Each structure stands twice: as C-alpha cells, then as structure tokens.
XYZ file of C-alpha atoms in Angstrom:
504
model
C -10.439 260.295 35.414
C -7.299 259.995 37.086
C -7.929 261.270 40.595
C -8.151 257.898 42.259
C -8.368 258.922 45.881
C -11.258 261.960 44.946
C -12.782 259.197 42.644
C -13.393 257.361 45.599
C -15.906 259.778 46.956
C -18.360 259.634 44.377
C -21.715 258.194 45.641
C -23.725 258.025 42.736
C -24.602 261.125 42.314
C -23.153 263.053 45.264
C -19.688 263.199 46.467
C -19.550 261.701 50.337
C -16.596 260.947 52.746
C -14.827 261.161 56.170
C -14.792 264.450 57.054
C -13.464 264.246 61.043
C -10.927 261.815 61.810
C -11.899 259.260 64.337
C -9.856 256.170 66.091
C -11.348 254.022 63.318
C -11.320 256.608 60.387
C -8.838 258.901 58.357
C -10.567 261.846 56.865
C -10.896 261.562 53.439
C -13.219 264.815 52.439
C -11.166 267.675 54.170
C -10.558 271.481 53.113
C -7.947 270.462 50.763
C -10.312 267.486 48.590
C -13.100 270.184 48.624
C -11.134 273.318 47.169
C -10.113 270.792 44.178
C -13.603 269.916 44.204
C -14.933 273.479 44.423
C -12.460 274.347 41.258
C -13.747 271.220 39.553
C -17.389 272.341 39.798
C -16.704 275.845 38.488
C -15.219 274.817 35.172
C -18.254 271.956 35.103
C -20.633 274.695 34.842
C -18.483 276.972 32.069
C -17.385 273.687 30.377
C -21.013 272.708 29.888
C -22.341 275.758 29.582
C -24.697 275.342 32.472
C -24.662 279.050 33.625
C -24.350 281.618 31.182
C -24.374 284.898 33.358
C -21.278 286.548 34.452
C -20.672 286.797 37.738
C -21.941 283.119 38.597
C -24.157 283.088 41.584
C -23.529 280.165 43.865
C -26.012 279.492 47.006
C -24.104 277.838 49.844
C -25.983 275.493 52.879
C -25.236 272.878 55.289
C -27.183 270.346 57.603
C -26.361 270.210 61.093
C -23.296 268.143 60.803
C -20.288 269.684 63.131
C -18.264 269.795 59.863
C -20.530 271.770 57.805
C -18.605 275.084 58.575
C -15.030 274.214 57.676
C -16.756 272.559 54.123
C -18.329 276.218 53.396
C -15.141 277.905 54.030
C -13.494 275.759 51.971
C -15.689 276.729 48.873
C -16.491 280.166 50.079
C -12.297 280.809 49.729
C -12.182 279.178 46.360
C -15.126 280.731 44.768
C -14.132 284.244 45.964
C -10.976 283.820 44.278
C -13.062 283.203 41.270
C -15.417 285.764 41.290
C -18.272 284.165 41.897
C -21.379 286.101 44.000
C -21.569 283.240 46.818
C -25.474 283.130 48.598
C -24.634 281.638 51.944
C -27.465 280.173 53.334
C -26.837 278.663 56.572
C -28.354 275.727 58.139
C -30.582 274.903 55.019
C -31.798 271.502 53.595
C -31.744 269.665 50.368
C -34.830 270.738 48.122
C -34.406 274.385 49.749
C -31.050 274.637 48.109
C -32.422 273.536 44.729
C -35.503 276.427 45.267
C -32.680 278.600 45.905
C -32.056 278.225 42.173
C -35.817 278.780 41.359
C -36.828 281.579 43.734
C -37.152 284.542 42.048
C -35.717 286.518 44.864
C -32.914 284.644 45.216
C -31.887 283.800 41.690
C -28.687 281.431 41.954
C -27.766 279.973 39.234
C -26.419 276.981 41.374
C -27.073 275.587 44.618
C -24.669 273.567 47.310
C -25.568 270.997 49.917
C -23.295 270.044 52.205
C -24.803 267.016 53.776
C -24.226 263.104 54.114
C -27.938 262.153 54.785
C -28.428 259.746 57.370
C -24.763 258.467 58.036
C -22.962 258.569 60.955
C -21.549 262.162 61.999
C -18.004 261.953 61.202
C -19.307 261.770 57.476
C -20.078 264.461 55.275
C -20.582 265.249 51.964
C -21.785 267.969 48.502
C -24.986 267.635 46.570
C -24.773 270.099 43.718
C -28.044 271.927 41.555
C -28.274 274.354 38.758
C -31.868 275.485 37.251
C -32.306 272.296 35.799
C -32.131 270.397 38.636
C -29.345 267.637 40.534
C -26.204 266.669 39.490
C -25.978 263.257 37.837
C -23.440 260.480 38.505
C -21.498 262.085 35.260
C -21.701 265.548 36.513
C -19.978 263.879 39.478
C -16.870 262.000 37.368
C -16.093 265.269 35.227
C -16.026 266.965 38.383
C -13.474 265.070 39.505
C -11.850 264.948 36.227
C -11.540 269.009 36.521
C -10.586 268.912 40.245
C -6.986 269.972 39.322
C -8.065 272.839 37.363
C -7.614 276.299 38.739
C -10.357 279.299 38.707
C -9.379 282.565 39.215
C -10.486 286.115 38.530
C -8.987 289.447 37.661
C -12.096 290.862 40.472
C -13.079 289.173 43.496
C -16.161 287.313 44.206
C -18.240 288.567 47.081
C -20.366 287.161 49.907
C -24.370 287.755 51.088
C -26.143 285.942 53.628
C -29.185 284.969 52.818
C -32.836 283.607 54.939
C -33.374 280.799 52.321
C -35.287 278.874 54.958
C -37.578 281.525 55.467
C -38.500 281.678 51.454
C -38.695 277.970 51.512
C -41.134 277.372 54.752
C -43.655 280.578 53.230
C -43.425 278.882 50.092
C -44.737 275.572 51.947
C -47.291 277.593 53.766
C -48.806 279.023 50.590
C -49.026 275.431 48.798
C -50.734 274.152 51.863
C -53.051 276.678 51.976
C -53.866 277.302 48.187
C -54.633 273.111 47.877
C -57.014 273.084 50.973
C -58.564 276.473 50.388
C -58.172 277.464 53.813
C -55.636 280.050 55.438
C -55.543 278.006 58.939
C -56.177 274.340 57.298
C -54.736 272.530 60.332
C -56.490 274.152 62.804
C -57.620 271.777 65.916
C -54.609 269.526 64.779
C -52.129 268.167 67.551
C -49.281 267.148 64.599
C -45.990 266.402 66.261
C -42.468 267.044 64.501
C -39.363 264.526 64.931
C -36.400 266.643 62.885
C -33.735 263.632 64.677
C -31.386 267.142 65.221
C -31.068 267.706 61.661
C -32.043 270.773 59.331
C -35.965 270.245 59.431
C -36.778 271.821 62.974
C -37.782 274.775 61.594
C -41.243 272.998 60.073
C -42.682 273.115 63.179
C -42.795 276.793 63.792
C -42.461 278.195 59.939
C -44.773 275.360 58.547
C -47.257 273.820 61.008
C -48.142 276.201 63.408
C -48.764 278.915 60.878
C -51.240 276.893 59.614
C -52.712 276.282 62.787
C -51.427 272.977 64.265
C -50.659 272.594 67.776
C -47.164 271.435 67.916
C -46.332 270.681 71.771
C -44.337 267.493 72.095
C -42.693 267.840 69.249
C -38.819 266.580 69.685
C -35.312 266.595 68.480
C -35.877 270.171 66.698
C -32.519 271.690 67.807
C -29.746 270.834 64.998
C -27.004 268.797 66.822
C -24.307 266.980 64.040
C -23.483 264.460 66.645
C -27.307 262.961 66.555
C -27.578 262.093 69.926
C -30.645 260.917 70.211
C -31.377 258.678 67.311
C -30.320 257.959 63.570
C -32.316 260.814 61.365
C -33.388 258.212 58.878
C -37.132 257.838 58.045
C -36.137 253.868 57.043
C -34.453 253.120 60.533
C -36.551 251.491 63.030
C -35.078 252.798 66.276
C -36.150 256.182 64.372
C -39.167 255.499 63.556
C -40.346 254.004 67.472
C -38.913 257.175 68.615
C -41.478 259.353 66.998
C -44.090 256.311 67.413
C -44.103 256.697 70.679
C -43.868 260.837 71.077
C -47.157 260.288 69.258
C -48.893 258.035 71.383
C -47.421 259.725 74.446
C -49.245 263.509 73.469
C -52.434 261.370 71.848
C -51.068 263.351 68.091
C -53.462 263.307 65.406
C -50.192 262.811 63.320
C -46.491 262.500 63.653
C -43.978 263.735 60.892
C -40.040 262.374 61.079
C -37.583 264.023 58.376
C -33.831 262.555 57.830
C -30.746 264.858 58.161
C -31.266 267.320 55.400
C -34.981 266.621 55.000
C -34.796 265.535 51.385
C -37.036 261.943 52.780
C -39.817 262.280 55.499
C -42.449 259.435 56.613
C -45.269 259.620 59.009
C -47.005 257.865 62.124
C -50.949 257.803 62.379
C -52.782 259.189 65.239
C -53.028 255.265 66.241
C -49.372 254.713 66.227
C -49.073 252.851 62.757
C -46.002 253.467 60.457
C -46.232 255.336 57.300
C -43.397 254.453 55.669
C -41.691 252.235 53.127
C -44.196 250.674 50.828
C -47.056 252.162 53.415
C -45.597 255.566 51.773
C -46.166 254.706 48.860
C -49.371 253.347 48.892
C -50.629 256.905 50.679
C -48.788 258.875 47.575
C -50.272 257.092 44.937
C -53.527 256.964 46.079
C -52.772 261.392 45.894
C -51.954 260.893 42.824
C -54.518 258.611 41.168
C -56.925 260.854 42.567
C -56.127 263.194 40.365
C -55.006 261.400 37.620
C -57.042 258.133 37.081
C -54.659 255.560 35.420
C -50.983 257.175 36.043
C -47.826 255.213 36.112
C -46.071 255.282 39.782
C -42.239 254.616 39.451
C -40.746 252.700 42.530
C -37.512 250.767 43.255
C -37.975 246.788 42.704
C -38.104 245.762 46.778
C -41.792 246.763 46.946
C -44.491 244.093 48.272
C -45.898 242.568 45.496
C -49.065 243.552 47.635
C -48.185 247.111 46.506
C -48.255 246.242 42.878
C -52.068 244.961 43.588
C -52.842 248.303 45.852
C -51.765 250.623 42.797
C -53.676 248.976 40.137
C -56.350 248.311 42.272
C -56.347 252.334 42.142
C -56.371 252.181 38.715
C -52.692 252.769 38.414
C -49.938 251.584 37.347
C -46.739 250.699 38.777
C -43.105 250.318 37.228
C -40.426 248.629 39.687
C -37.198 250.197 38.388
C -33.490 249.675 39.584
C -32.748 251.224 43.321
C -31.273 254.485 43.846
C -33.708 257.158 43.683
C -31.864 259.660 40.750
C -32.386 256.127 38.878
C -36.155 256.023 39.950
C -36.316 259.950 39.273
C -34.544 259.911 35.868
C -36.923 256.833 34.817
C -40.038 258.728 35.590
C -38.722 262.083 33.478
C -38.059 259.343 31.001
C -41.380 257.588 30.884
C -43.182 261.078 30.933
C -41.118 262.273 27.565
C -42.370 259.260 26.339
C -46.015 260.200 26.523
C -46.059 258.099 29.907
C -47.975 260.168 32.173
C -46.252 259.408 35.697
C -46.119 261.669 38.013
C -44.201 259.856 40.937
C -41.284 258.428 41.019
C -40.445 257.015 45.018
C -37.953 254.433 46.661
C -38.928 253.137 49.711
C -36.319 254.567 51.720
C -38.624 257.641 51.063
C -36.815 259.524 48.743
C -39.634 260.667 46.924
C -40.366 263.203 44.271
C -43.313 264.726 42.359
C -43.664 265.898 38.886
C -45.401 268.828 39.328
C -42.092 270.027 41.953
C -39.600 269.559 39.518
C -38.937 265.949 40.347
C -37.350 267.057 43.525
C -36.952 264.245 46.041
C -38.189 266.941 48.628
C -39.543 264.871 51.884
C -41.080 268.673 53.299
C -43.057 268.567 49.903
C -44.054 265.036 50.800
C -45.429 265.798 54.146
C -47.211 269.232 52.386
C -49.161 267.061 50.248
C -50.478 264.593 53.161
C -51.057 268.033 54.993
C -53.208 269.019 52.272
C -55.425 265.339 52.584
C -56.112 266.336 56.779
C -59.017 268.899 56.478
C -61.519 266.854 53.868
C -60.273 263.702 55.801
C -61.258 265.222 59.163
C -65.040 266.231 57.570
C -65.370 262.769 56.466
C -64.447 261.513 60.234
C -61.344 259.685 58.780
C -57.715 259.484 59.452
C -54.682 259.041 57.198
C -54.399 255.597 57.887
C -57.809 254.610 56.330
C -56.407 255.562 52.687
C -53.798 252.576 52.812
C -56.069 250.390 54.914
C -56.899 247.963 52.050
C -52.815 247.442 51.519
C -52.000 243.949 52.111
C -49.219 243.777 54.662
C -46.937 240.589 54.570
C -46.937 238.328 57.669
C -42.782 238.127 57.358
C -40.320 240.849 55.909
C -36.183 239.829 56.206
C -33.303 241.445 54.930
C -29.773 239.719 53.891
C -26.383 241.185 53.069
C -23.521 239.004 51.699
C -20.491 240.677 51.513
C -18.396 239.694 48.012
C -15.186 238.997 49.155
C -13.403 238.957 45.290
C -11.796 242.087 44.300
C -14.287 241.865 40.663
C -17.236 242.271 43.093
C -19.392 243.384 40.097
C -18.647 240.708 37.926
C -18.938 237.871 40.754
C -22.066 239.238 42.159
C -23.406 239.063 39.006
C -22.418 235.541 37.949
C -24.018 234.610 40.939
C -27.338 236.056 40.153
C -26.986 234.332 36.756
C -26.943 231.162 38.597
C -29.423 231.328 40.784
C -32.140 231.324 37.514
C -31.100 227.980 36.922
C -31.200 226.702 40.173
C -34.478 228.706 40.373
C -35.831 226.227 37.258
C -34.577 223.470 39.240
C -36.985 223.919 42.371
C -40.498 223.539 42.533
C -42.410 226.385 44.353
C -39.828 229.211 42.680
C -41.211 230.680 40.168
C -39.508 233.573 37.719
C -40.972 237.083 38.058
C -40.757 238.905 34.463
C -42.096 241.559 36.315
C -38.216 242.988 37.191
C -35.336 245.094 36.428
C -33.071 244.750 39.131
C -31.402 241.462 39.964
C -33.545 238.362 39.693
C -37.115 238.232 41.042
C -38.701 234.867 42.296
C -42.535 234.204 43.484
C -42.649 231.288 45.815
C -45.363 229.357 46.973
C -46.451 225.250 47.385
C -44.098 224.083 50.091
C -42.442 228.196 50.644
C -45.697 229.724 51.520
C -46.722 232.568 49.562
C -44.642 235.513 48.578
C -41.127 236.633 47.179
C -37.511 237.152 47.258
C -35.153 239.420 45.728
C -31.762 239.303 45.037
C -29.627 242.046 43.914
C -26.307 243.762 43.699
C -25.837 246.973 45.995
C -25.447 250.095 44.333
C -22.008 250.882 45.602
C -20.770 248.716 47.992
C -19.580 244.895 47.570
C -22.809 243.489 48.087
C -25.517 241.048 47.329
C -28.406 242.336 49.371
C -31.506 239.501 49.438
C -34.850 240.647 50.555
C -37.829 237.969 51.646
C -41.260 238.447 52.055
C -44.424 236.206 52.998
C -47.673 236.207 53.745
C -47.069 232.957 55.471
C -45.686 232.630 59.151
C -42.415 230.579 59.547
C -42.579 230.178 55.758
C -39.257 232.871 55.064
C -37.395 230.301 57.370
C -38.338 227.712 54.557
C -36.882 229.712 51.773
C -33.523 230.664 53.164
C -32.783 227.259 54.001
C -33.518 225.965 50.399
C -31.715 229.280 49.588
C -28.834 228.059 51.968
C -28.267 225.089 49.529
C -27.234 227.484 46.217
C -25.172 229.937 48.358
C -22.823 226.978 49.947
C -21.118 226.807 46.764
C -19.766 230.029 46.689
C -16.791 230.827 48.981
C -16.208 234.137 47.881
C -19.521 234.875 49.663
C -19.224 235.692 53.647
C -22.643 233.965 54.842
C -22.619 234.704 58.304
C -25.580 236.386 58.348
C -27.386 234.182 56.562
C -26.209 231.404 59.198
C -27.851 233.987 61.979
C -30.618 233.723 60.364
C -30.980 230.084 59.990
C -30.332 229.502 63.528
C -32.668 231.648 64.788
C-alpha cells in the first residue's frame, strides 16, 4: 500500500485511532488522516463500481464520542468538494447507518460511522456501508491505497440533515409489533435501558415505551463521549453489574445494556442473571431453532463446550469459526451459499447478526427479537431466563494474555501453538479437540478436572490470548501450572500474568 502511518489504522475491517491527544497519546486519526481517507473512499466506490448513480449520496453519523464533530467536518469538506449529496445524520448508531442505505426514504447509496466501539474516549474511528452491506478488511487496504488520490467536481456537493434515528426506532417498533401481533406487546413490562452514554438512549422512548413498557430507572441515556460512568461494553463486567443492579434496585422484569454505537447489546433477567456471552447465545439459538429445526449457528471458537451440547440438544448445529465477528458473519453468508441453512452467525462479545437483517451485527435488532419472546413467555408464567436454564455453566472461567515480545509476532505466536500439540501428546489428561479452527483446542480431564483450554493468536495485537474453563473447582489452577511448564521455555513470551495467576 504504501501509506505506512494510515496503514496503521486499519482494524480489520474498520479504520480506528487516536483522535484527541492526551499526556500518554499523539493523535493519529485527525482532520488531515480523514480527508485522505474521505478521498480514498470516494474513488473505492467509482473504482469498484459500487455506486453507479451520479451525484453519490453519502449518509454521515457519529456516536457520542467528543470527537465525532471535527471527523464529520472533515468528510463533509471533502465530499462537498466532490459533489457528493452528503445525508448528515447526527448522533446515529451502527446498523442505523447501514438502514440508511436500505430505507427507501432515505436512499444513500453509502453510509458512515464514526465510532470506536467500546474503547476509551480519546479513540475514534470510520465504519463504512454501501447497499450490500460493511466494508471488508480489503475495502479497508485499497482505501488506504487511494488515500492520496484527489476528488473533485466541476459542481458542488450539497448538505441535508436528516432524522435517521427516527426511521430506524419506527422501523423497530413495527418488527416488534408485526412478530407478537400486538400494537402495545410490552404492556405491564418494567424493562430498564443502560445506553453507558452512548448512541442507544433513544430506545427507551422511540422503542420501549411505544410499545408499552414502563421505563423508569432506566440510566446512562444522555450521550456523554467521555463515559463517565462505566465502559459501554456489553462483555465488561463493571458494565454489566451496573445495569445488574439498576435492575434489581426498580424489581425490572428485564434490563437491556447496548455498547457505544449499539451494534452489540446483552441483557439481565428480572432475577439479576447475566445474559450475555455464551448465555447470549444460547437464548438466540434457541429463537432460531424454533423456527428452523436443525439450523447451523456460527460462533467464534471460545464458546463452552457446554454450548456446543445446548445447541444440538436443540437440534442444531453449531460451527466454532475464527474470532472477529465480519469472520463469523462472512462464514455464515458462506455456509448459507453453500446450501447450509444458518441463520446466525454471533461472537460472544455480542456482536451478533441475523440472516433475515442482512447479516447486520445490529445489537437493537438483537434485543427486538428477545422483545418479541416477552408476551407468549409472560402467558406461559415464564421469564427469559428459563429458555437457557438447561445451559451448563462451568464452575471456573480464566482468561490469559501473553504479550509476544519478537518483532515476527505472527510467526512466533504461531510456532508456539505448533508446539504446544506435541507437548499436548506428551501429557496425559490433554486431549486434542478436532472440533477447531482457531489456534489449538485441548479437552482435559483425569488429574485437570473436566473441561478446556484455548490458545490462540489475537486478531491484531501481539498476542497469545489463552482461555480456561472447568466444571471442576480449583481444577483451572491445575492446568496452568502444567501449562506453566511449556511456556518457561519461551523468553520471547512476557508471563507475568500467568505468574499472577499461579500465585493466587
């Protein structure tokens, strides 16, 4: 490509970096990177022939992130230049910028999120859609490749606002209703909203309470950028006791927690009880095998193996499938031209994303279809949580990152995967799963308890992350020390947190 310092803000299939300097940080993603970025977009869609019509309509939105603003005016100045009809939307969130390609009245042939999930405020970042959907990792790279390129047009481009939220939140409201039958389908619901002062507050006045919830305790609705009261990450546990508790504390028949720009959600039960991670997926598929007996549910590989049992159990099927969820997506639209019916494809981070909504990992969508479970539930005198109640939760779940200290961080991390198989053959009570595509899977039992571990290279970082799991008390301890033995002989491995871990 060329562009080494823009190449470094590709995230698989976004484009993320610093964009406030800090005393720790040097902006990286500032008005300058995201003009060249803006140009490099605009020939990505006349190179590929993406959009066809002339002038190219462009929908514009950002989270709540303090840097949101200066971002838009930084594409808003290139893409006037270049005639383009630019839709801004405002404070919007992931999947609604996608709809804004779909939506009949608005009718953009491309969509722009400016958002950096979950990460810390001084971060930022662009998540681009046409018609057919999300940018992939290439889209990013040529991108980049064109950033240098120049745009321009004999006539200037002009500028709308536009309510996309509004078209969005109806659009819920309708789904909802036309998959219970009822226009008020949460009435005598107390459902509480957690939107951790990113772009999802408005679900609790557009969404819920036209459909007849109650919404009073409801927190954290007003968008601040500086998240002041806790991460807005479904898959954080600070997070998740925050909106644990506001649903205990107001005796909620349900609680409802989105992350920054509301493309992941999870839930709490009316008794307090996550709904999360592989919980979340266990709820989804059993949606989805209920209406299609014997589907295929595509997940990342750190699931329980309990999961595995819960799904076919169902009379399902599921595929564990490399992490990052366009991976998990694009496997799913993969299996399904295939003949594979499988219409799921969710990580446990809660990125999650239904066939019949365009494989959008859309976490309002998510929380539209549990909606949609509440009334016939309520008839029945049940609750969400009795759906997953025959899920199989593990008695220990541990997380450990090595950082690769060798500048080849790919290839080492690798090699040392490699080796662990043989050491693997070498140890009674670790057995190979086939079962994988990410890494190297073991199943331990005899002397380890019973249960798992998983080690893998991180996406994008210069990691080895190793995940353990048992149904056996004091039995993880057992594995990480036998573990301890193989990663001793690497010194290009910082194990400090595994040495936490072992003295604890």
């Amino acid at each position: 490509m060329g562009n080494t310092a823009l190449e470094k803000l590709i995230n698989g299939s976004d484009i993320r970096g610093i964009a406030i300097d800090t005393k720790e940080h040097k902006a990286n993603l500032t008005q300058k990177e995201v003009k060249k970025i803006a140009h490099g977009f605009l020939r990505l869609l006349k190179e590929d022939k993406k959009v066809q019509r002339t002038p190219i309509k462009i929908a514009i939105g950002f989270d709540s992130r303090v840097s949101g603003p200066a971002i838009k005016e930084a594409l808003v100045e290139v893409f006037l230049q270049a005639g383009v009809t630019i839709l801004d939307a405002g404070l919007a969130t992931t999947p609604a910028m996608f709809m804004a390609t779909q939506f009949p009245e608005v009718d953009a042939d491309a969509g722009i999120m400016i958002t950096a999930s979950h990460l810390p405020y001084f971060h930022n970042g662009l998540k681009f859609f046409t018609k057919d959907g999300g940018a992939e990792h290439e889209d990013m790279e040529k991108i980049i490749e064109y950033a240098d390129s120049k745009v321009r047009a004999q006539k200037k481009g002009h500028l709308e606002t536009i309510d996309l939220i509004s078209y969005y939140a109806k659009d819920l409201v309708q789904k909802i209703q036309k998959g219970t039958g009822l226009d008020k389908p949460l009435k005598d619901l107390h459902i509480v909203l957690d939107a951790g002062n990113g772009a999802g507050g408005f679900f609790a006045a557009d969404v819920l309470e036209p459909l007849g919830a109650k919404t009073t305790g409801s927190q954290f609705l007003d968008p601040d950028g500086y998240f002041p009261n806790h991460i807005p990450n479904p898959d954080n546990s600070e997070a998740m006791a925050s909106i644990q508790e506001a649903v205990l504390k107001n005796k909620a028949d349900l609680g409802i927690i989105f992350d920054t720009d509301v493309d992941r959600a999870a839930v709490v039960d009316d008794r307090g009880e996550f709904i999360n991670r592989n919980n979340l997926i266990a709820l989804l598929a059993q949606i989805v095998l209920a209406d299609e007996a014997g589907a295929t549910i595509v997940t990342n590989s750190p699931t329980t193996s309990h999961l595995k049992d819960f799904i076919e159990d169902l009379g399902g099927k599921q595929y564990r499938y490399i992490s990052g969820y366009r991976n998990v997506i694009n496997k799913a639209i993969e299996l399904n031209d295939e003949g594979i019916s499988t219409p799921l494809a969710i990580e446990t981070s809660g990125h999650a994303a239904f066939r019949e909504n365009y494989f959008l990992d859309d976490g309002a969508y998510v929380v539209a279809k549990i909606l949609m479970l509440l009334p016939a539930l309520n008839q029945k005198g049940q609750k969400i949580g009795d759906l997953i109640k025959d899920l199989k939760q593990p008695a220990e779940a541990q997380e450990v990152r090595f950082t690769i200290l060798d500048e080849q961080y790919q290839k080492y991390g690798h090699q040392v995967i490699d080796d662990l198989e043989e050491f693997v053959a070498q140890t009674a009570g670790f057995d190979l799963e086939p079962d994988n595509t990410e890494g190297i899977r073991i199943n331990v039992s005899k002397a380890f308890g019973s249960g798992w571990f998983l080690l893998r290279m991180s996406l994008h970082e210069p990691l080895l992350v190793l995940q353990v799991e048992n149904d056996h008390e004091g039995s993880n301890q057992k594995v990480f020390e036998k573990l301890a033995e193989f990663f001793k002989r690497y010194n290009q491995l910082d194990l400090e947190k595994l040495e936490k871990v072992l003295a604890e």
